[in-house]
Amino acid sequence: MHPWKSATTTEKYQLGFLVSAFAFNLINLFVFTPMTIEMKHRHKVEREENIGNEIGGSKNQEVAKKNPKLAAMNKKFGMIHGLSSLINLMSFGVLAMHTWYLADTLPDY
């Protein structure tokens, strides 16, 4: 008999959690990582504007008000970074739920 047919509902949920965590990490790897690597262009624009090396407060926002290209890159970077962080949190959440299940199945001593 196939293990899926004999698995309990809880075990099926655990498989769902693990598969979704794997999928979230694949999305992060193959979708958001290449987008983040494209942000090297942002660093090039920052070097051209002589910003990004300051200690403390950044001049990026001030320069972005005058440079629409940098403002668009900042917006895109913020969106990519936010979505990547959200995907990481979702992966962390389902793995935390799986860890909770594993801890609950430990024998009591």
PDB file of C-alpha atoms in Angstrom:
ATOM      1  CA  MET A   1       0.000   0.000   0.000  1.00  0.00           C
ATOM      2  CA  HIS A   2       1.245   3.505  -0.832  1.00  0.00           C
ATOM      3  CA  PRO A   3       2.284   5.492   2.271  1.00  0.00           C
ATOM      4  CA  TRP A   4       0.049   8.402   1.254  1.00  0.00           C
ATOM      5  CA  LYS A   5      -3.029   6.187   1.631  1.00  0.00           C
ATOM      6  CA  SER A   6      -2.042   5.065   5.107  1.00  0.00           C
ATOM      7  CA  ALA A   7      -0.846   8.492   6.297  1.00  0.00           C
ATOM      8  CA  THR A   8      -2.885  10.356   8.863  1.00  0.00           C
ATOM      9  CA  THR A   9      -4.283  13.798   8.151  1.00  0.00           C
ATOM     10  CA  THR A  10      -1.598  15.332  10.359  1.00  0.00           C
ATOM     11  CA  GLU A  11       1.164  13.574   8.418  1.00  0.00           C
ATOM     12  CA  LYS A  12      -0.337  14.818   5.160  1.00  0.00           C
ATOM     13  CA  TYR A  13      -0.290  18.358   6.548  1.00  0.00           C
ATOM     14  CA  GLN A  14       3.379  17.904   7.429  1.00  0.00           C
ATOM     15  CA  LEU A  15       4.181  16.889   3.873  1.00  0.00           C
ATOM     16  CA  GLY A  16       2.281  19.957   2.683  1.00  0.00           C
ATOM     17  CA  PHE A  17       4.317  22.153   5.024  1.00  0.00           C
ATOM     18  CA  LEU A  18       7.610  20.706   3.812  1.00  0.00           C
ATOM     19  CA  VAL A  19       6.650  20.934   0.133  1.00  0.00           C
ATOM     20  CA  SER A  20       5.489  24.534   0.549  1.00  0.00           C
ATOM     21  CA  ALA A  21       8.729  25.498   2.353  1.00  0.00           C
ATOM     22  CA  PHE A  22      10.693  23.910  -0.484  1.00  0.00           C
ATOM     23  CA  ALA A  23       8.580  25.791  -3.043  1.00  0.00           C
ATOM     24  CA  PHE A  24       9.044  29.105  -1.200  1.00  0.00           C
ATOM     25  CA  ASN A  25      12.804  28.617  -1.179  1.00  0.00           C
ATOM     26  CA  LEU A  26      12.827  27.728  -4.885  1.00  0.00           C
ATOM     27  CA  ILE A  27      10.833  30.881  -5.659  1.00  0.00           C
ATOM     28  CA  ASN A  28      13.332  32.920  -3.690  1.00  0.00           C
ATOM     29  CA  LEU A  29      16.259  31.234  -5.430  1.00  0.00           C
ATOM     30  CA  PHE A  30      15.051  31.357  -9.021  1.00  0.00           C
ATOM     31  CA  VAL A  31      12.851  34.478  -9.044  1.00  0.00           C
ATOM     32  CA  PHE A  32      14.070  36.991  -6.484  1.00  0.00           C
ATOM     33  CA  THR A  33      17.795  36.210  -6.427  1.00  0.00           C
ATOM     34  CA  PRO A  34      18.294  37.070 -10.132  1.00  0.00           C
ATOM     35  CA  MET A  35      16.254  40.247  -9.624  1.00  0.00           C
ATOM     36  CA  THR A  36      18.434  41.192  -6.678  1.00  0.00           C
ATOM     37  CA  ILE A  37      21.597  40.582  -8.680  1.00  0.00           C
ATOM     38  CA  GLU A  38      20.281  43.045 -11.278  1.00  0.00           C
ATOM     39  CA  MET A  39      20.473  45.700  -8.567  1.00  0.00           C
ATOM     40  CA  LYS A  40      24.197  45.980  -9.328  1.00  0.00           C
ATOM     41  CA  HIS A  41      23.049  48.692 -11.739  1.00  0.00           C
ATOM     42  CA  ARG A  42      21.806  50.638  -8.719  1.00  0.00           C
ATOM     43  CA  HIS A  43      25.276  50.505  -7.193  1.00  0.00           C
ATOM     44  CA  LYS A  44      26.709  51.811 -10.460  1.00  0.00           C
ATOM     45  CA  VAL A  45      24.322  54.778 -10.405  1.00  0.00           C
ATOM     46  CA  GLU A  46      25.190  55.409  -6.750  1.00  0.00           C
ATOM     47  CA  ARG A  47      28.904  55.443  -7.585  1.00  0.00           C
ATOM     48  CA  GLU A  48      28.258  57.881 -10.442  1.00  0.00           C
ATOM     49  CA  GLU A  49      26.384  60.152  -8.015  1.00  0.00           C
ATOM     50  CA  ASN A  50      29.148  59.662  -5.402  1.00  0.00           C
ATOM     51  CA  ILE A  51      26.756  58.322  -2.760  1.00  0.00           C
ATOM     52  CA  GLY A  52      26.426  55.058  -0.875  1.00  0.00           C
ATOM     53  CA  ASN A  53      29.746  55.170   0.981  1.00  0.00           C
ATOM     54  CA  GLU A  54      28.615  57.455   3.792  1.00  0.00           C
ATOM     55  CA  ILE A  55      28.717  56.364   7.392  1.00  0.00           C
ATOM     56  CA  GLY A  56      25.484  57.144   9.156  1.00  0.00           C
ATOM     57  CA  GLY A  57      22.673  58.767   7.199  1.00  0.00           C
ATOM     58  CA  SER A  58      22.518  58.093   3.484  1.00  0.00           C
ATOM     59  CA  LYS A  59      22.208  60.774   0.819  1.00  0.00           C
ATOM     60  CA  ASN A  60      20.406  58.296  -1.429  1.00  0.00           C
ATOM     61  CA  GLN A  61      16.911  59.695  -0.815  1.00  0.00           C
ATOM     62  CA  GLU A  62      18.038  63.266  -1.423  1.00  0.00           C
ATOM     63  CA  VAL A  63      19.709  62.340  -4.704  1.00  0.00           C
ATOM     64  CA  ALA A  64      16.751  60.145  -5.707  1.00  0.00           C
ATOM     65  CA  LYS A  65      14.490  63.217  -5.603  1.00  0.00           C
ATOM     66  CA  LYS A  66      16.621  64.747  -8.369  1.00  0.00           C
ATOM     67  CA  ASN A  67      17.393  61.526 -10.258  1.00  0.00           C
ATOM     68  CA  PRO A  68      14.257  59.673 -11.453  1.00  0.00           C
ATOM     69  CA  LYS A  69      16.340  56.674 -12.571  1.00  0.00           C
ATOM     70  CA  LEU A  70      17.675  56.172  -9.047  1.00  0.00           C
ATOM     71  CA  ALA A  71      14.213  56.722  -7.568  1.00  0.00           C
ATOM     72  CA  ALA A  72      12.789  53.981  -9.818  1.00  0.00           C
ATOM     73  CA  MET A  73      15.639  51.634  -8.864  1.00  0.00           C
ATOM     74  CA  ASN A  74      15.071  52.333  -5.165  1.00  0.00           C
ATOM     75  CA  LYS A  75      11.369  51.560  -5.551  1.00  0.00           C
ATOM     76  CA  LYS A  76      12.089  48.330  -7.434  1.00  0.00           C
ATOM     77  CA  PHE A  77      14.711  47.297  -4.876  1.00  0.00           C
ATOM     78  CA  GLY A  78      12.279  47.936  -2.021  1.00  0.00           C
ATOM     79  CA  MET A  79       9.605  45.847  -3.712  1.00  0.00           C
ATOM     80  CA  ILE A  80      11.973  42.948  -4.444  1.00  0.00           C
ATOM     81  CA  HIS A  81      13.458  43.065  -0.957  1.00  0.00           C
ATOM     82  CA  GLY A  82      10.009  43.152   0.651  1.00  0.00           C
ATOM     83  CA  LEU A  83       8.690  40.216  -1.381  1.00  0.00           C
ATOM     84  CA  SER A  84      11.835  38.194  -0.745  1.00  0.00           C
ATOM     85  CA  SER A  85      11.530  38.861   2.986  1.00  0.00           C
ATOM     86  CA  LEU A  86       7.861  37.858   2.898  1.00  0.00           C
ATOM     87  CA  ILE A  87       8.724  34.582   1.150  1.00  0.00           C
ATOM     88  CA  ASN A  88      11.434  33.929   3.760  1.00  0.00           C
ATOM     89  CA  LEU A  89       8.957  34.571   6.586  1.00  0.00           C
ATOM     90  CA  MET A  90       6.420  32.213   5.026  1.00  0.00           C
ATOM     91  CA  SER A  91       9.072  29.514   4.699  1.00  0.00           C
ATOM     92  CA  PHE A  92      10.137  30.099   8.291  1.00  0.00           C
ATOM     93  CA  GLY A  93       6.509  29.883   9.426  1.00  0.00           C
ATOM     94  CA  VAL A  94       5.765  26.537   7.800  1.00  0.00           C
ATOM     95  CA  LEU A  95       9.075  25.117   9.030  1.00  0.00           C
ATOM     96  CA  ALA A  96       8.240  26.344  12.542  1.00  0.00           C
ATOM     97  CA  MET A  97       4.898  24.534  12.311  1.00  0.00           C
ATOM     98  CA  HIS A  98       6.686  21.377  11.205  1.00  0.00           C
ATOM     99  CA  THR A  99       9.169  21.720  14.080  1.00  0.00           C
ATOM    100  CA  TRP A 100       6.247  22.079  16.481  1.00  0.00           C
ATOM    101  CA  TYR A 101       4.804  18.833  15.105  1.00  0.00           C
ATOM    102  CA  LEU A 102       8.162  17.070  15.510  1.00  0.00           C
ATOM    103  CA  ALA A 103       8.526  18.322  19.078  1.00  0.00           C
ATOM    104  CA  ASP A 104       5.008  17.139  19.878  1.00  0.00           C
ATOM    105  CA  THR A 105       5.785  13.615  18.651  1.00  0.00           C
ATOM    106  CA  LEU A 106       8.763  13.209  20.993  1.00  0.00           C
ATOM    107  CA  PRO A 107       8.163  10.647  23.714  1.00  0.00           C
ATOM    108  CA  ASP A 108       7.424  11.969  27.192  1.00  0.00           C
ATOM    109  CA  TYR A 109       9.982  11.036  29.830  1.00  0.00           C
TER     110      TYR A 109
END
